[in-house]
PDB file of C-alpha atoms in Angstrom:
ATOM      1  CA  MET A  29     105.906 -19.317 -34.955  1.00 54.00           C
ATOM      2  CA  SER A  30     103.629 -19.942 -32.167  1.00 76.00           C
ATOM      3  CA  LEU A  31     103.326 -23.652 -32.905  1.00 89.00           C
ATOM      4  CA  LYS A  32     104.135 -25.465 -29.884  1.00 95.00           C
ATOM      5  CA  ASN A  33     102.326 -28.832 -30.141  1.00 97.00           C
ATOM      6  CA  ILE A  34     101.515 -30.542 -33.444  1.00 98.00           C
ATOM      7  CA  LEU A  35      99.441 -33.620 -34.217  1.00 98.00           C
ATOM      8  CA  VAL A  36     100.179 -36.025 -36.683  1.00 98.00           C
ATOM      9  CA  ALA A  37      97.901 -38.576 -38.147  1.00 96.00           C
ATOM     10  CA  PHE A  38      99.942 -41.464 -39.014  1.00 95.00           C
ATOM     11  CA  ASN A  39      98.961 -44.810 -40.877  1.00 91.00           C
ATOM     12  CA  GLY A  40     102.040 -46.031 -42.408  1.00 91.00           C
ATOM     13  CA  SER A  41     101.048 -44.582 -45.910  1.00 90.00           C
ATOM     14  CA  GLU A  42     103.292 -42.314 -48.174  1.00 90.00           C
ATOM     15  CA  GLY A  43     101.251 -39.561 -47.512  1.00 91.00           C
ATOM     16  CA  SER A  44     101.375 -39.741 -43.908  1.00 93.00           C
ATOM     17  CA  VAL A  45     105.062 -40.111 -44.016  1.00 94.00           C
ATOM     18  CA  SER A  46     105.262 -36.696 -46.015  1.00 94.00           C
ATOM     19  CA  ALA A  47     103.021 -35.255 -43.195  1.00 95.00           C
ATOM     20  CA  LEU A  48     105.494 -36.446 -40.373  1.00 96.00           C
ATOM     21  CA  LYS A  49     108.327 -34.865 -42.252  1.00 95.00           C
ATOM     22  CA  TYR A  50     106.568 -31.639 -43.100  1.00 94.00           C
ATOM     23  CA  ALA A  51     105.492 -31.692 -39.253  1.00 96.00           C
ATOM     24  CA  ALA A  52     109.096 -32.008 -38.125  1.00 95.00           C
ATOM     25  CA  ALA A  53     110.291 -29.474 -40.518  1.00 92.00           C
ATOM     26  CA  LEU A  54     107.731 -27.012 -38.948  1.00 92.00           C
ATOM     27  CA  ALA A  55     109.034 -27.642 -35.366  1.00 93.00           C
ATOM     28  CA  ASP A  56     111.534 -25.489 -33.697  1.00 92.00           C
ATOM     29  CA  GLU A  57     113.170 -26.329 -30.632  1.00 94.00           C
ATOM     30  CA  THR A  58     110.389 -25.904 -28.328  1.00 95.00           C
ATOM     31  CA  THR A  59     107.811 -27.590 -30.544  1.00 96.00           C
ATOM     32  CA  HIS A  60     106.460 -31.166 -29.525  1.00 98.00           C
ATOM     33  CA  VAL A  61     105.114 -33.301 -32.294  1.00 98.00           C
ATOM     34  CA  THR A  62     102.712 -36.273 -31.203  1.00 98.00           C
ATOM     35  CA  VAL A  63     102.205 -39.305 -33.579  1.00 97.00           C
ATOM     36  CA  LEU A  64      98.981 -40.895 -33.518  1.00 97.00           C
ATOM     37  CA  VAL A  65      98.244 -44.060 -35.138  1.00 95.00           C
ATOM     38  CA  ALA A  66      94.389 -44.376 -34.992  1.00 93.00           C
ATOM     39  CA  HIS A  67      93.153 -47.648 -36.433  1.00 87.00           C
ATOM     40  CA  SER A  68      89.812 -49.743 -36.288  1.00 80.00           C
ATOM     41  CA  ASP A  69      89.731 -52.943 -35.619  1.00 66.00           C
ATOM     42  CA  HIS A  70      89.354 -55.952 -38.054  1.00 54.00           C
ATOM     43  CA  ASP A  71      87.157 -57.416 -35.216  1.00 50.00           C
ATOM     44  CA  ILE A  72      83.914 -59.070 -36.988  1.00 45.00           C
ATOM     45  CA  VAL A  73      83.058 -60.551 -33.575  1.00 44.00           C
ATOM     46  CA  THR A  74      79.919 -58.920 -31.860  1.00 47.00           C
ATOM     47  CA  SER A  75      77.385 -60.030 -29.622  1.00 45.00           C
ATOM     48  CA  SER A  76      75.512 -61.352 -32.476  1.00 47.00           C
ATOM     49  CA  GLY A  77      78.529 -63.334 -33.816  1.00 50.00           C
ATOM     50  CA  MET A  78      79.477 -65.398 -30.465  1.00 55.00           C
ATOM     51  CA  TRP A  79      79.497 -68.442 -33.022  1.00 58.00           C
ATOM     52  CA  VAL A  80      82.755 -67.538 -34.484  1.00 58.00           C
ATOM     53  CA  PRO A  81      85.208 -70.200 -32.862  1.00 65.00           C
ATOM     54  CA  SER A  82      87.954 -69.120 -30.396  1.00 66.00           C
ATOM     55  CA  SER A  83      90.778 -70.335 -33.261  1.00 65.00           C
ATOM     56  CA  ALA A  84      89.399 -67.638 -35.564  1.00 59.00           C
ATOM     57  CA  ARG A  85      88.942 -65.004 -33.075  1.00 58.00           C
ATOM     58  CA  ALA A  86      92.859 -65.651 -32.508  1.00 61.00           C
ATOM     59  CA  ILE A  87      93.905 -65.331 -35.869  1.00 57.00           C
ATOM     60  CA  ILE A  88      91.644 -61.749 -36.166  1.00 55.00           C
ATOM     61  CA  GLU A  89      93.541 -60.830 -33.114  1.00 61.00           C
ATOM     62  CA  GLN A  90      96.795 -61.667 -34.566  1.00 54.00           C
ATOM     63  CA  ALA A  91      95.906 -60.016 -37.618  1.00 59.00           C
ATOM     64  CA  ASN A  92      95.164 -56.515 -35.662  1.00 64.00           C
ATOM     65  CA  ILE A  93      98.472 -56.827 -34.003  1.00 62.00           C
ATOM     66  CA  ASP A  94     100.743 -57.532 -36.990  1.00 66.00           C
ATOM     67  CA  PHE A  95      99.016 -54.836 -38.847  1.00 72.00           C
ATOM     68  CA  VAL A  96      99.563 -52.127 -36.445  1.00 81.00           C
ATOM     69  CA  GLY A  97     103.110 -53.251 -35.908  1.00 84.00           C
ATOM     70  CA  GLU A  98     104.049 -52.695 -39.520  1.00 89.00           C
ATOM     71  CA  ILE A  99     102.942 -48.920 -39.168  1.00 91.00           C
ATOM     72  CA  GLU A 100     104.975 -48.556 -35.742  1.00 92.00           C
ATOM     73  CA  ALA A 101     107.869 -50.104 -37.560  1.00 93.00           C
ATOM     74  CA  ARG A 102     107.547 -47.748 -40.447  1.00 93.00           C
ATOM     75  CA  PHE A 103     107.197 -45.002 -37.732  1.00 95.00           C
ATOM     76  CA  ASP A 104     110.172 -46.389 -35.836  1.00 94.00           C
ATOM     77  CA  ALA A 105     112.360 -46.322 -39.294  1.00 94.00           C
ATOM     78  CA  LEU A 106     111.956 -42.543 -39.419  1.00 94.00           C
ATOM     79  CA  ARG A 107     112.630 -41.316 -36.031  1.00 93.00           C
ATOM     80  CA  GLY A 108     116.148 -40.760 -36.479  1.00 91.00           C
ATOM     81  CA  GLU A 109     115.806 -38.443 -39.583  1.00 92.00           C
ATOM     82  CA  LEU A 110     113.086 -36.145 -37.347  1.00 94.00           C
ATOM     83  CA  ASN A 111     115.550 -34.989 -35.265  1.00 93.00           C
ATOM     84  CA  LEU A 112     113.027 -34.123 -32.445  1.00 96.00           C
ATOM     85  CA  GLY A 113     114.508 -36.005 -29.902  1.00 94.00           C
ATOM     86  CA  ASN A 114     112.302 -36.313 -26.588  1.00 96.00           C
ATOM     87  CA  ARG A 115     109.986 -33.795 -28.277  1.00 97.00           C
ATOM     88  CA  LEU A 116     108.777 -36.684 -30.403  1.00 97.00           C
ATOM     89  CA  HIS A 117     105.971 -38.849 -28.828  1.00 97.00           C
ATOM     90  CA  TYR A 118     103.920 -42.007 -29.857  1.00 96.00           C
ATOM     91  CA  ARG A 119     100.354 -43.181 -29.249  1.00 95.00           C
ATOM     92  CA  ARG A 120      98.099 -45.464 -30.759  1.00 92.00           C
ATOM     93  CA  GLU A 121      94.500 -46.059 -30.198  1.00 92.00           C
ATOM     94  CA  ALA A 122      91.782 -48.576 -31.791  1.00 89.00           C
ATOM     95  CA  GLY A 123      88.304 -46.974 -32.714  1.00 88.00           C
ATOM     96  CA  ARG A 124      86.687 -44.739 -35.232  1.00 91.00           C
ATOM     97  CA  VAL A 125      89.325 -43.364 -36.859  1.00 91.00           C
ATOM     98  CA  ASP A 126      88.301 -39.997 -37.554  1.00 93.00           C
ATOM     99  CA  SER A 127      86.518 -39.457 -34.251  1.00 94.00           C
ATOM    100  CA  ILE A 128      89.590 -40.484 -32.517  1.00 95.00           C
ATOM    101  CA  ILE A 129      91.730 -37.805 -34.497  1.00 96.00           C
ATOM    102  CA  SER A 130      89.260 -35.164 -34.303  1.00 96.00           C
ATOM    103  CA  GLU A 131      88.823 -35.440 -30.807  1.00 97.00           C
ATOM    104  CA  THR A 132      92.507 -35.623 -29.985  1.00 97.00           C
ATOM    105  CA  ALA A 133      93.412 -32.773 -32.151  1.00 97.00           C
ATOM    106  CA  ARG A 134      91.363 -30.476 -29.876  1.00 96.00           C
ATOM    107  CA  ALA A 135      94.148 -30.043 -27.544  1.00 97.00           C
ATOM    108  CA  PHE A 136      96.879 -29.389 -30.243  1.00 97.00           C
ATOM    109  CA  ASP A 137      97.556 -26.246 -32.065  1.00 96.00           C
ATOM    110  CA  LEU A 138      97.537 -28.201 -35.496  1.00 96.00           C
ATOM    111  CA  VAL A 139      96.867 -31.667 -36.878  1.00 97.00           C
ATOM    112  CA  VAL A 140      98.739 -32.489 -39.997  1.00 97.00           C
ATOM    113  CA  ILE A 141      97.377 -35.206 -42.542  1.00 96.00           C
ATOM    114  CA  GLY A 142      98.785 -36.809 -45.717  1.00 93.00           C
ATOM    115  CA  GLN A 143      96.805 -36.937 -48.969  1.00 89.00           C
ATOM    116  CA  ASP A 144      95.733 -40.322 -49.349  1.00 77.00           C
ATOM    117  CA  LEU A 145      92.893 -40.873 -51.784  1.00 63.00           C
ATOM    118  CA  PRO A 146      90.458 -43.958 -51.765  1.00 56.00           C
ATOM    119  CA  THR A 147      91.478 -45.213 -54.949  1.00 54.00           C
ATOM    120  CA  GLU A 148      95.086 -45.917 -53.437  1.00 56.00           C
ATOM    121  CA  GLU A 149      96.125 -48.712 -51.726  1.00 55.00           C
ATOM    122  CA  VAL A 150      95.354 -47.565 -48.175  1.00 58.00           C
ATOM    123  CA  ASN A 151      93.483 -49.828 -46.052  1.00 65.00           C
ATOM    124  CA  GLU A 152      89.902 -48.801 -45.085  1.00 69.00           C
ATOM    125  CA  HIS A 153      90.760 -49.730 -41.307  1.00 73.00           C
ATOM    126  CA  ILE A 154      92.944 -46.540 -41.112  1.00 80.00           C
ATOM    127  CA  PHE A 155      91.733 -44.116 -43.725  1.00 83.00           C
ATOM    128  CA  VAL A 156      91.705 -40.843 -42.627  1.00 86.00           C
ATOM    129  CA  HIS A 157      89.376 -37.870 -44.179  1.00 86.00           C
ATOM    130  CA  PRO A 158      90.851 -34.556 -43.684  1.00 87.00           C
ATOM    131  CA  ASP A 159      87.819 -32.810 -44.479  1.00 84.00           C
ATOM    132  CA  ARG A 160      85.848 -34.431 -41.650  1.00 87.00           C
ATOM    133  CA  ILE A 161      88.409 -33.576 -39.120  1.00 92.00           C
ATOM    134  CA  ALA A 162      88.331 -30.244 -40.313  1.00 88.00           C
ATOM    135  CA  LEU A 163      84.746 -30.086 -39.599  1.00 86.00           C
ATOM    136  CA  VAL A 164      84.548 -31.974 -36.591  1.00 90.00           C
ATOM    137  CA  SER A 165      87.837 -31.113 -34.695  1.00 93.00           C
ATOM    138  CA  GLY A 166      87.661 -27.504 -34.452  1.00 91.00           C
ATOM    139  CA  ARG A 167      91.203 -27.311 -34.986  1.00 93.00           C
ATOM    140  CA  PRO A 168      93.201 -26.258 -38.228  1.00 94.00           C
ATOM    141  CA  VAL A 169      94.055 -29.149 -40.567  1.00 95.00           C
ATOM    142  CA  LEU A 170      97.249 -29.450 -42.696  1.00 95.00           C
ATOM    143  CA  ILE A 171      96.975 -31.585 -45.569  1.00 95.00           C
ATOM    144  CA  VAL A 172     100.428 -32.713 -47.233  1.00 95.00           C
ATOM    145  CA  PRO A 173     100.888 -34.121 -50.616  1.00 92.00           C
ATOM    146  CA  GLN A 174     102.713 -37.188 -51.001  1.00 89.00           C
ATOM    147  CA  GLY A 175     106.217 -36.864 -51.654  1.00 88.00           C
ATOM    148  CA  HIS A 176     106.209 -33.094 -50.848  1.00 89.00           C
ATOM    149  CA  ASP A 177     109.704 -31.810 -49.955  1.00 85.00           C
ATOM    150  CA  ALA A 178     109.020 -29.879 -46.885  1.00 78.00           C
ATOM    151  CA  LYS A 179     112.582 -28.013 -47.219  1.00 75.00           C
ATOM    152  CA  ALA A 180     112.038 -27.024 -50.807  1.00 72.00           C
ATOM    153  CA  THR A 181     112.496 -23.233 -51.683  1.00 65.00           C
ATOM    154  CA  HIS A 182     109.180 -21.581 -52.450  1.00 66.00           C
ATOM    155  CA  SER A 183     108.093 -18.113 -53.198  1.00 68.00           C
ATOM    156  CA  HIS A 184     105.442 -17.466 -50.920  1.00 88.00           C
ATOM    157  CA  ALA A 185     102.203 -18.560 -49.610  1.00 94.00           C
ATOM    158  CA  VAL A 186      98.617 -17.971 -50.779  1.00 95.00           C
ATOM    159  CA  LEU A 187      95.294 -17.156 -48.927  1.00 95.00           C
ATOM    160  CA  ALA A 188      92.016 -17.959 -50.641  1.00 93.00           C
ATOM    161  CA  TRP A 189      90.060 -14.876 -49.760  1.00 91.00           C
ATOM    162  CA  ASP A 190      86.178 -14.594 -50.387  1.00 87.00           C
ATOM    163  CA  GLY A 191      85.495 -12.392 -47.287  1.00 86.00           C
ATOM    164  CA  GLY A 192      83.343 -15.208 -45.582  1.00 86.00           C
ATOM    165  CA  ARG A 193      83.377 -16.840 -41.968  1.00 88.00           C
ATOM    166  CA  ALA A 194      85.287 -19.948 -43.021  1.00 88.00           C
ATOM    167  CA  ALA A 195      88.073 -17.674 -44.548  1.00 90.00           C
ATOM    168  CA  ALA A 196      88.494 -15.525 -41.641  1.00 92.00           C
ATOM    169  CA  ARG A 197      88.738 -18.573 -39.394  1.00 92.00           C
ATOM    170  CA  ALA A 198      91.473 -20.023 -41.672  1.00 93.00           C
ATOM    171  CA  LEU A 199      93.307 -16.521 -41.626  1.00 94.00           C
ATOM    172  CA  SER A 200      93.557 -16.710 -37.871  1.00 94.00           C
ATOM    173  CA  ASP A 201      94.479 -20.190 -37.670  1.00 93.00           C
ATOM    174  CA  ALA A 202      97.421 -19.505 -40.297  1.00 93.00           C
ATOM    175  CA  LEU A 203      98.612 -16.221 -39.004  1.00 92.00           C
ATOM    176  CA  GLY A 204     101.760 -17.761 -37.524  1.00 88.00           C
ATOM    177  CA  LEU A 205     102.648 -19.740 -40.614  1.00 89.00           C
ATOM    178  CA  LEU A 206     102.045 -16.805 -42.699  1.00 90.00           C
ATOM    179  CA  GLU A 207     104.415 -14.252 -40.670  1.00 87.00           C
ATOM    180  CA  ASP A 208     107.198 -16.826 -41.402  1.00 84.00           C
ATOM    181  CA  GLN A 209     106.628 -16.546 -45.096  1.00 80.00           C
ATOM    182  CA  GLY A 210     106.706 -13.060 -45.135  1.00 75.00           C
ATOM    183  CA  HIS A 211     104.835 -12.517 -48.469  1.00 91.00           C
ATOM    184  CA  VAL A 212     101.276 -13.749 -49.163  1.00 95.00           C
ATOM    185  CA  THR A 213      99.106 -13.567 -52.073  1.00 95.00           C
ATOM    186  CA  VAL A 214      95.246 -12.761 -50.966  1.00 94.00           C
ATOM    187  CA  LEU A 215      93.797 -14.620 -54.150  1.00 93.00           C
ATOM    188  CA  SER A 216      90.219 -14.358 -55.077  1.00 91.00           C
ATOM    189  CA  VAL A 217      88.707 -16.535 -57.458  1.00 89.00           C
ATOM    190  CA  GLY A 218      85.863 -15.164 -59.777  1.00 82.00           C
ATOM    191  CA  ASP A 219      85.063 -12.057 -61.856  1.00 66.00           C
ATOM    192  CA  THR A 220      82.976 -10.353 -59.013  1.00 55.00           C
ATOM    193  CA  ASP A 221      84.097  -7.142 -57.083  1.00 57.00           C
ATOM    194  CA  ALA A 222      86.598  -7.707 -54.586  1.00 54.00           C
ATOM    195  CA  PRO A 223      84.971  -8.939 -51.476  1.00 57.00           C
ATOM    196  CA  ARG A 224      85.021  -7.022 -48.208  1.00 59.00           C
ATOM    197  CA  PRO A 225      86.916  -6.021 -45.900  1.00 59.00           C
ATOM    198  CA  SER A 226      89.668  -5.725 -48.622  1.00 79.00           C
ATOM    199  CA  LYS A 227      91.830  -2.801 -47.270  1.00 86.00           C
ATOM    200  CA  ASP A 228      91.222  -4.129 -43.745  1.00 91.00           C
ATOM    201  CA  LEU A 229      92.557  -7.133 -44.278  1.00 93.00           C
ATOM    202  CA  MET A 230      95.649  -5.870 -45.741  1.00 93.00           C
ATOM    203  CA  ASP A 231      96.293  -3.675 -43.139  1.00 94.00           C
ATOM    204  CA  HIS A 232      95.831  -6.611 -40.624  1.00 94.00           C
ATOM    205  CA  LEU A 233      98.608  -8.599 -42.709  1.00 94.00           C
ATOM    206  CA  ALA A 234     100.825  -5.578 -42.531  1.00 94.00           C
ATOM    207  CA  ARG A 235     100.569  -5.223 -38.785  1.00 94.00           C
ATOM    208  CA  HIS A 236     101.494  -8.628 -38.341  1.00 92.00           C
ATOM    209  CA  GLY A 237     104.836  -7.978 -40.462  1.00 91.00           C
ATOM    210  CA  ILE A 238     103.321 -10.028 -43.680  1.00 92.00           C
ATOM    211  CA  SER A 239     103.794  -8.264 -46.959  1.00 93.00           C
ATOM    212  CA  ALA A 240     100.560  -8.982 -49.192  1.00 94.00           C
ATOM    213  CA  THR A 241      99.380  -8.379 -52.562  1.00 94.00           C
ATOM    214  CA  ARG A 242      95.751  -8.767 -53.884  1.00 92.00           C
ATOM    215  CA  GLN A 243      95.343 -10.849 -56.940  1.00 92.00           C
ATOM    216  CA  LYS A 244      91.914 -12.057 -58.730  1.00 91.00           C
ATOM    217  CA  ILE A 245      91.869 -14.851 -61.065  1.00 92.00           C
ATOM    218  CA  PRO A 246      88.903 -16.033 -63.101  1.00 92.00           C
ATOM    219  CA  ALA A 247      86.670 -18.722 -62.121  1.00 86.00           C
ATOM    220  CA  THR A 248      86.791 -20.989 -65.235  1.00 84.00           C
ATOM    221  CA  PRO A 249      86.603 -23.854 -65.676  1.00 84.00           C
ATOM    222  CA  GLY A 250      85.432 -23.739 -62.166  1.00 87.00           C
ATOM    223  CA  PRO A 251      86.792 -22.216 -59.231  1.00 88.00           C
ATOM    224  CA  ALA A 252      88.493 -25.245 -57.269  1.00 90.00           C
ATOM    225  CA  ARG A 253      90.404 -26.221 -61.171  1.00 91.00           C
ATOM    226  CA  ALA A 254      91.145 -22.294 -61.146  1.00 92.00           C
ATOM    227  CA  LEU A 255      92.780 -22.263 -57.733  1.00 93.00           C
ATOM    228  CA  LEU A 256      94.591 -25.647 -58.254  1.00 93.00           C
ATOM    229  CA  ALA A 257      96.070 -24.348 -61.718  1.00 94.00           C
ATOM    230  CA  TYR A 258      97.002 -21.295 -59.954  1.00 94.00           C
ATOM    231  CA  CYS A 259      99.101 -23.243 -57.576  1.00 92.00           C
ATOM    232  CA  ARG A 260     100.486 -25.463 -60.133  1.00 92.00           C
ATOM    233  CA  GLU A 261     101.905 -22.337 -62.030  1.00 93.00           C
ATOM    234  CA  LYS A 262     103.140 -20.032 -59.328  1.00 92.00           C
ATOM    235  CA  ASP A 263     104.443 -22.903 -56.957  1.00 90.00           C
ATOM    236  CA  PRO A 264     103.281 -21.412 -53.228  1.00 92.00           C
ATOM    237  CA  CYS A 265     104.696 -22.967 -50.189  1.00 92.00           C
ATOM    238  CA  LEU A 266     100.998 -23.231 -48.900  1.00 94.00           C
ATOM    239  CA  LEU A 267      97.589 -22.590 -49.411  1.00 95.00           C
ATOM    240  CA  VAL A 268      95.474 -21.321 -46.753  1.00 95.00           C
ATOM    241  CA  MET A 269      91.711 -21.733 -47.212  1.00 93.00           C
ATOM    242  CA  GLY A 270      88.432 -22.121 -45.243  1.00 90.00           C
ATOM    243  CA  ALA A 271      86.473 -25.418 -45.442  1.00 82.00           C
ATOM    244  CA  TYR A 272      82.973 -25.873 -46.158  1.00 65.00           C
ATOM    245  CA  GLU A 273      81.263 -22.197 -45.778  1.00 57.00           C
ATOM    246  CA  HIS A 274      78.112 -24.336 -46.867  1.00 52.00           C
ATOM    247  CA  SER A 275      76.860 -27.438 -45.151  1.00 49.00           C
ATOM    248  CA  LYS A 276      79.097 -30.589 -45.759  1.00 51.00           C
ATOM    249  CA  PHE A 277      75.968 -32.548 -46.875  1.00 44.00           C
ATOM    250  CA  ARG A 278      75.471 -29.984 -49.869  1.00 44.00           C
ATOM    251  CA  GLU A 279      79.203 -29.653 -50.632  1.00 49.00           C
ATOM    252  CA  ASP A 280      79.250 -33.937 -50.873  1.00 49.00           C
ATOM    253  CA  PHE A 281      75.940 -33.706 -52.908  1.00 38.00           C
ATOM    254  CA  LEU A 282      77.020 -31.294 -55.229  1.00 37.00           C
ATOM    255  CA  GLY A 283      80.661 -31.973 -55.337  1.00 45.00           C
ATOM    256  CA  GLY A 284      82.199 -28.985 -53.330  1.00 67.00           C
ATOM    257  CA  MET A 285      85.350 -26.960 -53.970  1.00 76.00           C
ATOM    258  CA  THR A 286      86.796 -27.949 -50.540  1.00 79.00           C
ATOM    259  CA  ALA A 287      87.081 -31.476 -51.180  1.00 79.00           C
ATOM    260  CA  ARG A 288      88.286 -30.889 -54.970  1.00 84.00           C
ATOM    261  CA  VAL A 289      91.046 -28.841 -53.913  1.00 88.00           C
ATOM    262  CA  PHE A 290      92.568 -31.079 -50.991  1.00 82.00           C
ATOM    263  CA  LYS A 291      92.341 -34.404 -53.173  1.00 84.00           C
ATOM    264  CA  ARG A 292      94.205 -32.775 -55.798  1.00 87.00           C
ATOM    265  CA  THR A 293      96.445 -30.256 -54.178  1.00 87.00           C
ATOM    266  CA  PRO A 294     100.312 -30.313 -55.442  1.00 90.00           C
ATOM    267  CA  ILE A 295     100.925 -28.120 -52.493  1.00 93.00           C
ATOM    268  CA  PRO A 296     100.292 -28.278 -48.574  1.00 94.00           C
ATOM    269  CA  VAL A 297      96.597 -27.072 -47.876  1.00 94.00           C
ATOM    270  CA  LEU A 298      95.691 -25.439 -44.446  1.00 94.00           C
ATOM    271  CA  LEU A 299      91.840 -25.922 -43.893  1.00 92.00           C
ATOM    272  CA  SER A 300      89.844 -24.230 -41.151  1.00 89.00           C
ATOM    273  CA  HIS A 301      86.098 -24.544 -40.860  1.00 81.00           C
TER     274      HIS A 301
END
């Protein structure tokens, strides 16, 4: 495995705990894992709000300190079970959460993020949007479902393949992980002919020592639901897919496959754009 430098976006949620444990499970004796707590301040004091009394400002500042302190305490409680020693690093930064994570991720092999949904009790000041980070960072993003057991036995990995640019980028980003699994199902969703280049893809995987099989499934009741149903039935250890082959605006406006999959996935998903 070529992963030597992993970034974990940690916000103290159950999803981020699962992400941190997954990153630790991916690490070998030479891999470094950096935990990043990115948070926006609760500060309501701006250049137009100088009227706010100093006592109120002190309360706000203390609330920020206590808020981040709770996240740090949860991270400290997990340190011992990660078994990373001096290869585990910690940093925190205030600002625009997605921007901080995206900019930091560019100097890492992989960013691992927990599956947190807006409907859950996750404070908006620490909420992370994995799809935006995949789009902006230029790095692969691995999304880990809450409660996922990183040490569980699974049969294989799945590569969602449509022959497009995003899928090709996802394949390249995930090759090290796919090599570790040994067997990969190249999955196409829909009743159309297999996307090109089919034989070249299978040869490429074989030359990396990966045993691969091709499979097509119907796109009913929709490609995202079909893909999720396949993952629930077959229980692979990893789903690799490209993110936003169309524009993100179009995906958001129409309800895109990328968001539907990562918000509902029962298994870790590696997104690349």
